[in-house]
Amino acid sequence: LAGNVDKTPEMQVGFHIQTPKVLPEGCSLEGVWFGTQNERLAGTVVVSYGCMSQGQWVNGITLSETLASNQAVDFAQSFTGFYAGMKYELIKDETIQIGPATGRYLVRKGDPGLGDSGSTALIWQQGGLKLMLQPTYAESFSGGRFTQAELITIAESLK
């Protein structure tokens, strides 16, 4: 988060930025961004982790967070492409438990013509925040994807 050097990033956004205590081996923090460029991310913090294997980037995890009271942000609509004028088809929308919170596990259909083999996301609320945990994969990625259980374990480790 750039900007006012007299304020910590948390003072700038008005809430404690969550970070996972559990990450797959080889994953590390890539960056933290504050969504101010467009209204669909207004007031959202995006924390990005990249994962390496044998010196190559293979996948990553993006954690998006905003205050639960932020009505401008709807992570489910963002995930399905609603804001971008697209509409990705959901092939799974399952209610799940993330610790004491109830959330959603979403799987959207990919578009092989665009090199998109589909995406997954967890969306839930806890501690006065809306959260979305979404894995990303390199175009040449040929390994296994994060399972629903692995994503829930990461989500439950947020502090």
PDB file of N, CA, C and O in Angstrom, residues 1 13 15 32-47 63-67 70 72-75 130 132:
ATOM      1  N   LEU A   1       0.843  -1.174   0.000  1.00  0.00           N
ATOM      2  CA  LEU A   1       0.000   0.000   0.000  1.00  0.00           C
ATOM      3  C   LEU A   1       0.886   1.234   0.000  1.00  0.00           C
ATOM      4  O   LEU A   1       1.641   1.466   0.925  1.00  0.00           O
ATOM      5  N   VAL A  13      -6.769   1.510   5.544  1.00  0.00           N
ATOM      6  CA  VAL A  13      -7.971   0.792   5.107  1.00  0.00           C
ATOM      7  C   VAL A  13      -9.036   0.692   6.184  1.00  0.00           C
ATOM      8  O   VAL A  13     -10.187   0.416   5.894  1.00  0.00           O
ATOM      9  N   PHE A  15      -9.158  -1.524   8.774  1.00  0.00           N
ATOM     10  CA  PHE A  15      -9.371  -2.846   9.373  1.00  0.00           C
ATOM     11  C   PHE A  15      -8.056  -3.613   9.395  1.00  0.00           C
ATOM     12  O   PHE A  15      -7.109  -3.266   8.691  1.00  0.00           O
ATOM     13  N   VAL A  32       0.751  -6.419  -1.796  1.00  0.00           N
ATOM     14  CA  VAL A  32      -0.509  -6.006  -1.203  1.00  0.00           C
ATOM     15  C   VAL A  32      -0.972  -4.776  -1.962  1.00  0.00           C
ATOM     16  O   VAL A  32      -0.204  -3.829  -2.142  1.00  0.00           O
ATOM     17  N   TRP A  33      -2.226  -4.809  -2.435  1.00  0.00           N
ATOM     18  CA  TRP A  33      -2.784  -3.694  -3.193  1.00  0.00           C
ATOM     19  C   TRP A  33      -4.066  -3.231  -2.541  1.00  0.00           C
ATOM     20  O   TRP A  33      -4.797  -4.020  -1.955  1.00  0.00           O
ATOM     21  N   PHE A  34      -4.351  -1.955  -2.688  1.00  0.00           N
ATOM     22  CA  PHE A  34      -5.592  -1.390  -2.181  1.00  0.00           C
ATOM     23  C   PHE A  34      -6.412  -0.951  -3.380  1.00  0.00           C
ATOM     24  O   PHE A  34      -5.944  -0.155  -4.193  1.00  0.00           O
ATOM     25  N   GLY A  35      -7.621  -1.496  -3.501  1.00  0.00           N
ATOM     26  CA  GLY A  35      -8.461  -1.216  -4.666  1.00  0.00           C
ATOM     27  C   GLY A  35      -9.089   0.157  -4.610  1.00  0.00           C
ATOM     28  O   GLY A  35     -10.080   0.353  -3.943  1.00  0.00           O
ATOM     29  N   THR A  36      -8.498   1.085  -5.328  1.00  0.00           N
ATOM     30  CA  THR A  36      -9.070   2.424  -5.416  1.00  0.00           C
ATOM     31  C   THR A  36      -9.284   2.831  -6.867  1.00  0.00           C
ATOM     32  O   THR A  36      -9.911   3.839  -7.130  1.00  0.00           O
ATOM     33  N   GLN A  37      -8.769   2.051  -7.817  1.00  0.00           N
ATOM     34  CA  GLN A  37      -8.836   2.431  -9.225  1.00  0.00           C
ATOM     35  C   GLN A  37     -10.228   2.298  -9.815  1.00  0.00           C
ATOM     36  O   GLN A  37     -10.588   3.006 -10.728  1.00  0.00           O
ATOM     37  N   ASN A  38     -11.019   1.361  -9.329  1.00  0.00           N
ATOM     38  CA  ASN A  38     -12.363   1.214  -9.879  1.00  0.00           C
ATOM     39  C   ASN A  38     -13.342   0.896  -8.756  1.00  0.00           C
ATOM     40  O   ASN A  38     -12.960   0.363  -7.725  1.00  0.00           O
ATOM     41  N   GLU A  39     -14.577   1.238  -8.967  1.00  0.00           N
ATOM     42  CA  GLU A  39     -15.548   1.127  -7.887  1.00  0.00           C
ATOM     43  C   GLU A  39     -15.850  -0.303  -7.473  1.00  0.00           C
ATOM     44  O   GLU A  39     -16.239  -0.549  -6.342  1.00  0.00           O
ATOM     45  N   ARG A  40     -15.631  -1.294  -8.344  1.00  0.00           N
ATOM     46  CA  ARG A  40     -15.929  -2.662  -7.938  1.00  0.00           C
ATOM     47  C   ARG A  40     -14.957  -3.176  -6.889  1.00  0.00           C
ATOM     48  O   ARG A  40     -15.219  -4.169  -6.236  1.00  0.00           O
ATOM     49  N   LEU A  41     -13.803  -2.509  -6.735  1.00  0.00           N
ATOM     50  CA  LEU A  41     -12.837  -2.885  -5.699  1.00  0.00           C
ATOM     51  C   LEU A  41     -12.645  -1.800  -4.648  1.00  0.00           C
ATOM     52  O   LEU A  41     -11.728  -1.889  -3.834  1.00  0.00           O
ATOM     53  N   ALA A  42     -13.472  -0.786  -4.659  1.00  0.00           N
ATOM     54  CA  ALA A  42     -13.313   0.323  -3.722  1.00  0.00           C
ATOM     55  C   ALA A  42     -13.301  -0.206  -2.290  1.00  0.00           C
ATOM     56  O   ALA A  42     -14.175  -0.954  -1.884  1.00  0.00           O
ATOM     57  N   GLY A  43     -12.263   0.140  -1.549  1.00  0.00           N
ATOM     58  CA  GLY A  43     -12.150  -0.279  -0.162  1.00  0.00           C
ATOM     59  C   GLY A  43     -11.670  -1.703   0.031  1.00  0.00           C
ATOM     60  O   GLY A  43     -11.725  -2.229   1.138  1.00  0.00           O
ATOM     61  N   THR A  44     -11.197  -2.336  -1.026  1.00  0.00           N
ATOM     62  CA  THR A  44     -10.740  -3.723  -0.959  1.00  0.00           C
ATOM     63  C   THR A  44      -9.217  -3.794  -0.904  1.00  0.00           C
ATOM     64  O   THR A  44      -8.531  -3.105  -1.637  1.00  0.00           O
ATOM     65  N   VAL A  45      -8.719  -4.663  -0.032  1.00  0.00           N
ATOM     66  CA  VAL A  45      -7.295  -4.967   0.025  1.00  0.00           C
ATOM     67  C   VAL A  45      -7.109  -6.317  -0.662  1.00  0.00           C
ATOM     68  O   VAL A  45      -7.858  -7.262  -0.404  1.00  0.00           O
ATOM     69  N   VAL A  46      -6.115  -6.416  -1.539  1.00  0.00           N
ATOM     70  CA  VAL A  46      -5.795  -7.659  -2.231  1.00  0.00           C
ATOM     71  C   VAL A  46      -4.381  -8.058  -1.826  1.00  0.00           C
ATOM     72  O   VAL A  46      -3.429  -7.307  -2.045  1.00  0.00           O
ATOM     73  N   VAL A  47      -4.274  -9.241  -1.209  1.00  0.00           N
ATOM     74  CA  VAL A  47      -2.990  -9.772  -0.766  1.00  0.00           C
ATOM     75  C   VAL A  47      -2.676 -10.959  -1.670  1.00  0.00           C
ATOM     76  O   VAL A  47      -3.476 -11.888  -1.782  1.00  0.00           O
ATOM     77  N   LEU A  63      -5.927 -13.225  -1.883  1.00  0.00           N
ATOM     78  CA  LEU A  63      -6.910 -13.024  -0.839  1.00  0.00           C
ATOM     79  C   LEU A  63      -7.419 -11.596  -0.944  1.00  0.00           C
ATOM     80  O   LEU A  63      -6.651 -10.650  -0.812  1.00  0.00           O
ATOM     81  N   SER A  64      -8.712 -11.444  -1.222  1.00  0.00           N
ATOM     82  CA  SER A  64      -9.339 -10.125  -1.312  1.00  0.00           C
ATOM     83  C   SER A  64     -10.169  -9.920  -0.053  1.00  0.00           C
ATOM     84  O   SER A  64     -10.898 -10.824   0.370  1.00  0.00           O
ATOM     85  N   GLU A  65     -10.066  -8.720   0.544  1.00  0.00           N
ATOM     86  CA  GLU A  65     -10.743  -8.435   1.815  1.00  0.00           C
ATOM     87  C   GLU A  65     -11.303  -7.024   1.802  1.00  0.00           C
ATOM     88  O   GLU A  65     -10.655  -6.116   1.317  1.00  0.00           O
ATOM     89  N   THR A  66     -12.493  -6.882   2.346  1.00  0.00           N
ATOM     90  CA  THR A  66     -13.104  -5.567   2.512  1.00  0.00           C
ATOM     91  C   THR A  66     -14.048  -5.634   3.702  1.00  0.00           C
ATOM     92  O   THR A  66     -14.388  -6.723   4.175  1.00  0.00           O
ATOM     93  N   LEU A  67     -14.464  -4.494   4.185  1.00  0.00           N
ATOM     94  CA  LEU A  67     -15.428  -4.467   5.281  1.00  0.00           C
ATOM     95  C   LEU A  67     -16.746  -5.090   4.838  1.00  0.00           C
ATOM     96  O   LEU A  67     -17.191  -4.870   3.701  1.00  0.00           O
ATOM     97  N   ASN A  70     -19.282  -2.856   3.255  1.00  0.00           N
ATOM     98  CA  ASN A  70     -18.975  -2.253   1.955  1.00  0.00           C
ATOM     99  C   ASN A  70     -19.927  -2.824   0.897  1.00  0.00           C
ATOM    100  O   ASN A  70     -19.662  -3.869   0.302  1.00  0.00           O
ATOM    101  N   ALA A  72     -20.544  -1.767  -2.034  1.00  0.00           N
ATOM    102  CA  ALA A  72     -20.069  -1.618  -3.412  1.00  0.00           C
ATOM    103  C   ALA A  72     -19.372  -2.877  -3.920  1.00  0.00           C
ATOM    104  O   ALA A  72     -19.219  -3.063  -5.120  1.00  0.00           O
ATOM    105  N   VAL A  73     -18.957  -3.748  -3.008  1.00  0.00           N
ATOM    106  CA  VAL A  73     -18.174  -4.920  -3.396  1.00  0.00           C
ATOM    107  C   VAL A  73     -19.003  -6.188  -3.238  1.00  0.00           C
ATOM    108  O   VAL A  73     -19.561  -6.449  -2.173  1.00  0.00           O
ATOM    109  N   ASP A  74     -19.081  -6.963  -4.317  1.00  0.00           N
ATOM    110  CA  ASP A  74     -19.734  -8.268  -4.320  1.00  0.00           C
ATOM    111  C   ASP A  74     -18.751  -9.241  -4.964  1.00  0.00           C
ATOM    112  O   ASP A  74     -18.596  -9.269  -6.186  1.00  0.00           O
ATOM    113  N   PHE A  75     -18.054 -10.017  -4.127  1.00  0.00           N
ATOM    114  CA  PHE A  75     -17.018 -10.903  -4.644  1.00  0.00           C
ATOM    115  C   PHE A  75     -17.573 -11.985  -5.568  1.00  0.00           C
ATOM    116  O   PHE A  75     -16.911 -12.388  -6.519  1.00  0.00           O
ATOM    117  N   LYS A 130     -15.711  -9.142   4.472  1.00  0.00           N
ATOM    118  CA  LYS A 130     -16.019 -10.013   3.341  1.00  0.00           C
ATOM    119  C   LYS A 130     -14.665 -10.479   2.820  1.00  0.00           C
ATOM    120  O   LYS A 130     -13.732  -9.679   2.682  1.00  0.00           O
ATOM    121  N   MET A 132     -12.510 -13.219  -0.075  1.00  0.00           N
ATOM    122  CA  MET A 132     -12.487 -14.144  -1.207  1.00  0.00           C
ATOM    123  C   MET A 132     -11.074 -14.673  -1.355  1.00  0.00           C
ATOM    124  O   MET A 132     -10.118 -13.909  -1.476  1.00  0.00           O
TER     125      MET A 132
END
